[in-house]
XYZ file of N, CA and C in Angstrom:
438
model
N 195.391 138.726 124.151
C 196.280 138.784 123.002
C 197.618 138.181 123.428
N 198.009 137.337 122.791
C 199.368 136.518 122.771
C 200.544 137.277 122.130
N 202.067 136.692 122.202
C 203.073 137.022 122.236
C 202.423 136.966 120.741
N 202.449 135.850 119.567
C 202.326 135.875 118.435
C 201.866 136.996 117.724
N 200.107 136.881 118.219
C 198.895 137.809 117.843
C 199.782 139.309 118.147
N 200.789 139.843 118.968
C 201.410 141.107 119.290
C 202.575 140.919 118.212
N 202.885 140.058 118.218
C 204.094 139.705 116.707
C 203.333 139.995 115.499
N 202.027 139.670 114.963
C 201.549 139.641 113.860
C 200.842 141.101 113.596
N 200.315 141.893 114.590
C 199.903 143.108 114.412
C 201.349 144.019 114.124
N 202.436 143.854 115.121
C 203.548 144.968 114.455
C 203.900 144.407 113.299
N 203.389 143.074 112.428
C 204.591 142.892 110.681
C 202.889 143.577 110.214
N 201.782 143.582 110.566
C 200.992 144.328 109.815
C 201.141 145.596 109.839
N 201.751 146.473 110.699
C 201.484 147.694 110.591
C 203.108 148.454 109.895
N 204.339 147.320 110.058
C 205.505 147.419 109.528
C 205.112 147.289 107.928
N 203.951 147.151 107.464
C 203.791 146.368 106.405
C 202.796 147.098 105.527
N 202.069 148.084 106.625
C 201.657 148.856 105.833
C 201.964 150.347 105.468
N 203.078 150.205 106.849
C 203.792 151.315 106.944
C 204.935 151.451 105.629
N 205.165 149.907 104.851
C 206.504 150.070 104.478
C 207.879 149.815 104.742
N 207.804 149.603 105.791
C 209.546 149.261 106.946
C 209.359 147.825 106.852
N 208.682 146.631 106.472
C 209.289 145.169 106.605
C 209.961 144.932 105.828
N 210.645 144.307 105.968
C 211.596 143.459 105.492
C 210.621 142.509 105.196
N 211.656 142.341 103.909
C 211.260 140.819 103.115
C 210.981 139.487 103.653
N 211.563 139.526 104.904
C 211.464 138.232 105.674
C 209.803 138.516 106.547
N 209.831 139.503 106.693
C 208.287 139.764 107.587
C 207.423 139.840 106.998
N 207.591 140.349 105.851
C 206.561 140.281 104.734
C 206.262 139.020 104.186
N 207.128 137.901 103.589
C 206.494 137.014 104.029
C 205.824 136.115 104.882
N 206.597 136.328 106.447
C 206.105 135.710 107.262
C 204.366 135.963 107.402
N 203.730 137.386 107.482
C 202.813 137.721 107.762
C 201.929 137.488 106.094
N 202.933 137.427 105.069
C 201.694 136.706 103.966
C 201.131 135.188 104.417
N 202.368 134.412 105.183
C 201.819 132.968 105.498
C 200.889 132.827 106.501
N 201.120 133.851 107.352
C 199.987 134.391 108.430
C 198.194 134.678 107.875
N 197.977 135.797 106.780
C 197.427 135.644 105.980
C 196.421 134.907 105.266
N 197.387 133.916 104.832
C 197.005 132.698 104.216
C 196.120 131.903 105.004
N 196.593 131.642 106.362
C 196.193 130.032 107.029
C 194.998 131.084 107.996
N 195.105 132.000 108.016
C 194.696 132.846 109.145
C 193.525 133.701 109.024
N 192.097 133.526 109.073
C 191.038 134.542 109.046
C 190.896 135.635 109.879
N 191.068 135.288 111.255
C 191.113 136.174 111.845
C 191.741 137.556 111.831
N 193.252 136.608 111.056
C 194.591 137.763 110.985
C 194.243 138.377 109.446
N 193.211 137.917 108.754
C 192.927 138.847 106.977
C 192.025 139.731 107.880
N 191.301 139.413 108.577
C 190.000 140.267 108.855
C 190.735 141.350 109.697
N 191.426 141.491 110.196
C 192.141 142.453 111.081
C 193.362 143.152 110.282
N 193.802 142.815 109.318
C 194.549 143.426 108.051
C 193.949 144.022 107.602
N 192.484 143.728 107.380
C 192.050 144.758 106.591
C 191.122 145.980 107.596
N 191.165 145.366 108.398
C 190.538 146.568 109.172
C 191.862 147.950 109.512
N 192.947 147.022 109.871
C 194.110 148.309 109.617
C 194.199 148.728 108.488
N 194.208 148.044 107.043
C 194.197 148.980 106.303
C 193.485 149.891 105.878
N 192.589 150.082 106.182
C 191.386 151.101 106.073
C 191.629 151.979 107.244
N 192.288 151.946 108.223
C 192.771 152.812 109.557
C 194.005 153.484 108.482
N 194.904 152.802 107.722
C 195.998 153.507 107.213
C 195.456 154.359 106.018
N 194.434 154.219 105.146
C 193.874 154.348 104.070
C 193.293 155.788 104.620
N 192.452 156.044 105.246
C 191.796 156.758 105.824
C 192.590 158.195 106.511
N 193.450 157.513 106.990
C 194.892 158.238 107.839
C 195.631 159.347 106.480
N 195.663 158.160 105.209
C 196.582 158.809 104.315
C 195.422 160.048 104.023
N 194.125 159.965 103.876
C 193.751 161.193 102.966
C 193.328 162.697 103.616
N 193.781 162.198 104.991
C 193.889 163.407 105.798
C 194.834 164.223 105.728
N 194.272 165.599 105.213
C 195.732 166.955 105.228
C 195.982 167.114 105.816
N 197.275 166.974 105.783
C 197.917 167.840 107.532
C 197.834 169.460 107.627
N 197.899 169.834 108.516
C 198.145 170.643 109.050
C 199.449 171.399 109.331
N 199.168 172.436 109.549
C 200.767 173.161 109.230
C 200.437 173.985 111.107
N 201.228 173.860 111.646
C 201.249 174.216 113.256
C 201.478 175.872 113.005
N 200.720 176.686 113.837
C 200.935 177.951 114.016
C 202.381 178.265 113.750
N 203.020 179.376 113.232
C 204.200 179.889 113.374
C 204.906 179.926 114.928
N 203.852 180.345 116.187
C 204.403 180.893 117.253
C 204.581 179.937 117.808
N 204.513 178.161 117.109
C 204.160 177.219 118.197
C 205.888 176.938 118.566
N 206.424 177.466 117.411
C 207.765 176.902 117.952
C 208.738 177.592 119.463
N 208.576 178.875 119.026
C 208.409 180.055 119.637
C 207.983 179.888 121.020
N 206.997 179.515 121.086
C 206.197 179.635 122.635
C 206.695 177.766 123.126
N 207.212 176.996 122.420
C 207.540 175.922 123.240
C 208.859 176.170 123.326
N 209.846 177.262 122.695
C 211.130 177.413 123.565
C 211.132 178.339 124.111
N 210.338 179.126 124.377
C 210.083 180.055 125.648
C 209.710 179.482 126.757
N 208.798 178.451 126.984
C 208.451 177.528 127.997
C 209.590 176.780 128.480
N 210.660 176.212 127.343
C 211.251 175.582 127.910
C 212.394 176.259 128.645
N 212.804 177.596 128.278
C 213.798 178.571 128.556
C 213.263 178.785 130.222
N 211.931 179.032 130.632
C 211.418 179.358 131.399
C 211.526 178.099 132.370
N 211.044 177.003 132.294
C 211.505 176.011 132.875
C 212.734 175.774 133.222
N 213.677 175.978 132.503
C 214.973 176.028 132.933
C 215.686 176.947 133.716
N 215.495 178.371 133.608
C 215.129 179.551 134.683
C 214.675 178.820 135.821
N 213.364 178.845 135.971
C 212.649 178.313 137.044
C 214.020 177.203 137.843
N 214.625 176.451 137.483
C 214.994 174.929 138.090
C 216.652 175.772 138.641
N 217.132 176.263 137.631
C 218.133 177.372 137.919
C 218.128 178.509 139.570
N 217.295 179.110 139.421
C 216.268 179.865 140.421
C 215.980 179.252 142.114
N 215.567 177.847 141.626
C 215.502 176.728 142.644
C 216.496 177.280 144.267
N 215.710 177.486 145.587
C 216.278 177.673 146.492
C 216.472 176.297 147.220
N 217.997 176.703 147.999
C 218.447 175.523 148.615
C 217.546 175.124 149.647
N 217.731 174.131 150.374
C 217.126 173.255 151.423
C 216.781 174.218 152.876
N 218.209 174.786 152.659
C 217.860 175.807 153.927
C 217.686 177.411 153.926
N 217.099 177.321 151.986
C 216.700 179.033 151.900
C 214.928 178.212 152.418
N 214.993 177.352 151.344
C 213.209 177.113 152.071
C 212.817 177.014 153.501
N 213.977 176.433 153.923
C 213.406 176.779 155.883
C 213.385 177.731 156.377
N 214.234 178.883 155.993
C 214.473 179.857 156.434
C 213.102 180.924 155.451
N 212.663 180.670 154.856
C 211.197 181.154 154.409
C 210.582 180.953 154.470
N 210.354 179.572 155.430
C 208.783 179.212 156.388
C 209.211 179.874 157.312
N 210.253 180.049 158.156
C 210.450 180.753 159.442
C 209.971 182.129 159.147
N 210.787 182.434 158.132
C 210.744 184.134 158.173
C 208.623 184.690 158.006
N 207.889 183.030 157.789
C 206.755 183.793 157.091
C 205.596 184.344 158.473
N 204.372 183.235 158.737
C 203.752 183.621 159.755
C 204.489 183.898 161.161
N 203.925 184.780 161.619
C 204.415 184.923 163.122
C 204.353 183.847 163.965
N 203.087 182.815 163.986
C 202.334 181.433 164.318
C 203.264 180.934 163.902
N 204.040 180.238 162.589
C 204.749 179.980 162.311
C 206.500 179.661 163.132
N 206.549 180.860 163.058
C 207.918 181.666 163.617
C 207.931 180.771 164.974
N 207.248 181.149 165.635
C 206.912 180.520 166.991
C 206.825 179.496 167.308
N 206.030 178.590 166.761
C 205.864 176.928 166.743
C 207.289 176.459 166.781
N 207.843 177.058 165.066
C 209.411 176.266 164.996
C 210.525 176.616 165.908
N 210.760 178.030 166.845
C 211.532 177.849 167.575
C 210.979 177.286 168.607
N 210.016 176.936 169.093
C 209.739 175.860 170.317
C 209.881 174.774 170.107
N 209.726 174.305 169.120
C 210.229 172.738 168.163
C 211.396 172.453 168.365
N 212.541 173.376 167.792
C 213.466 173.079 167.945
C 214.308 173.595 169.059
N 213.641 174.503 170.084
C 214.587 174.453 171.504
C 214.315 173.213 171.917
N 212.891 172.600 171.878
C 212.419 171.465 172.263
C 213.218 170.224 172.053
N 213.806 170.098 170.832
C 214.810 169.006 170.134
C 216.195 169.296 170.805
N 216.482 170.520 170.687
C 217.873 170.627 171.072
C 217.965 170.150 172.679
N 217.124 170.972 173.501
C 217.304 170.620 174.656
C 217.241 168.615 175.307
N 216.218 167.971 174.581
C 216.244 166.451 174.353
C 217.481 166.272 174.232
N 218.435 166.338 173.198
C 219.184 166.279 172.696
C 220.685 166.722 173.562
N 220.509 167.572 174.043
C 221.606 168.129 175.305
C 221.257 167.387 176.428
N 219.797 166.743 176.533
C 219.812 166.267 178.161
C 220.821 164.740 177.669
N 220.187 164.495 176.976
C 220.772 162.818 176.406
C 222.278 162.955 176.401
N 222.768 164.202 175.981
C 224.343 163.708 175.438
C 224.577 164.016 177.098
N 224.348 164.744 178.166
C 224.826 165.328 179.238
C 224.603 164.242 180.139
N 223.691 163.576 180.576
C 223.317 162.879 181.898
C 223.634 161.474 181.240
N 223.419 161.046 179.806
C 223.898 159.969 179.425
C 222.665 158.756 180.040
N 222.876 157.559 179.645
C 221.929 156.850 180.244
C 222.538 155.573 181.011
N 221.556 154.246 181.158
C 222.134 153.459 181.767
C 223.196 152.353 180.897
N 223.033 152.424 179.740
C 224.186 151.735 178.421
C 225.260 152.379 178.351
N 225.483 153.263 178.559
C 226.533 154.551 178.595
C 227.691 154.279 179.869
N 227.049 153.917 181.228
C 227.816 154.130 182.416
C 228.457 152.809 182.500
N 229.599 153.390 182.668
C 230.834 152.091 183.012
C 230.711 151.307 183.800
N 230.588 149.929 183.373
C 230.321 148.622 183.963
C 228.906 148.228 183.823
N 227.997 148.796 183.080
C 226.831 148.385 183.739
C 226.576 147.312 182.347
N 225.275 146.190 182.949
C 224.804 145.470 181.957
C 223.827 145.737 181.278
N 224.153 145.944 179.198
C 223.070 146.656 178.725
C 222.403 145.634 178.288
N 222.904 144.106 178.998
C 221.527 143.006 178.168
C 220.406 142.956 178.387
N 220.120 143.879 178.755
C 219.016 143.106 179.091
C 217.644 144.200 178.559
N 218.079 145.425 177.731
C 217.230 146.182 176.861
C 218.155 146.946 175.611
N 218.803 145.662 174.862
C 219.466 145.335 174.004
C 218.698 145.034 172.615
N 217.627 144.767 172.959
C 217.054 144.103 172.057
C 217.127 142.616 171.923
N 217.718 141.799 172.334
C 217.431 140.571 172.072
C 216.503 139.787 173.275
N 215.700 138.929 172.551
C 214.840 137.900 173.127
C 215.636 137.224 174.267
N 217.148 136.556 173.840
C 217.363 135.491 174.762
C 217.488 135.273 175.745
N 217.876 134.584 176.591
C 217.725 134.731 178.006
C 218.973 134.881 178.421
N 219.227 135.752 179.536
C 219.965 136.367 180.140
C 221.223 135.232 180.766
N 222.136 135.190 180.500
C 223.133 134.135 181.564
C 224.032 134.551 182.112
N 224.222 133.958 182.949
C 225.384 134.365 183.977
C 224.961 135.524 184.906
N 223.736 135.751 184.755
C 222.743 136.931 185.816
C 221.892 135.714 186.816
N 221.684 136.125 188.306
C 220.556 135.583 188.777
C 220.080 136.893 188.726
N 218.481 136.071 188.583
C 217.180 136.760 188.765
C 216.572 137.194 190.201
């Protein structure tokens, strides 16, 4: 289906809906005219709209209104309610004992990494030394013999 053929189905359904304008309404009568494909598919919507009209509606339960602003009241509670970043960590910690355990070995594990690195420092760190050469770059080294 083409840009057009998607142009000519919304002035048909603007058209049977009622909402075209005079200018679309003719456009899609000249459509119409030159066009079999586009009568044969007019009329198949209109019998989709025809069909549509002689259906009774329905009248929605009383409670429906009711129970979709209770849901939404509740949803909004709920998001309200919402614990911070570090109530949820602190309620995986607080839960299994297995749990409990893993994460403080995790994180003595991190911290201590973390204290050896800032304490002993490495070889980029110590004054004077040359960090070209696990810098990251490819090029070749100058003003070093090998």
């Amino acid at each position: 289906m083409n840009d057009n053929d998607r142009e000519l189905e919304r002035l048909m359904n603007d058209q049977l809906d009622g909402t075209a304008t005079p200018e679309e309404s003719e456009r899609l009568s000249r459509a119409l005219e030159s066009r079999e494909d586009v009568r044969s598919e007019y009329r198949k919507l209109g019998g989709v709209f025809a069909a549509l009209s002689r259906i009774e509606m329905e009248e929605p339960p009383a409670s429906l209104k009711q129970g979709v602003l209770r849901a939404i009241r509740a949803i909004e509670a709920d998001a309200g309610a919402r614990q911070s970043w570090l109530d949820s960590i602190l309620a995986l910690v607080r839960g299994r004992a297995g749990f409990r355990y893993a994460y403080s070995f995790a994180t003595g594990a991190a911290l201590g990494v973390l204290a050896f690195a800032l304490l002993s420092g490495n070889l980029a760190t110590r004054p004077g030394a040359d960090s070209r050469a696990f810098t990251g770059t490819m090029a070749p080294l100058t003003g070093t013999h090998a």
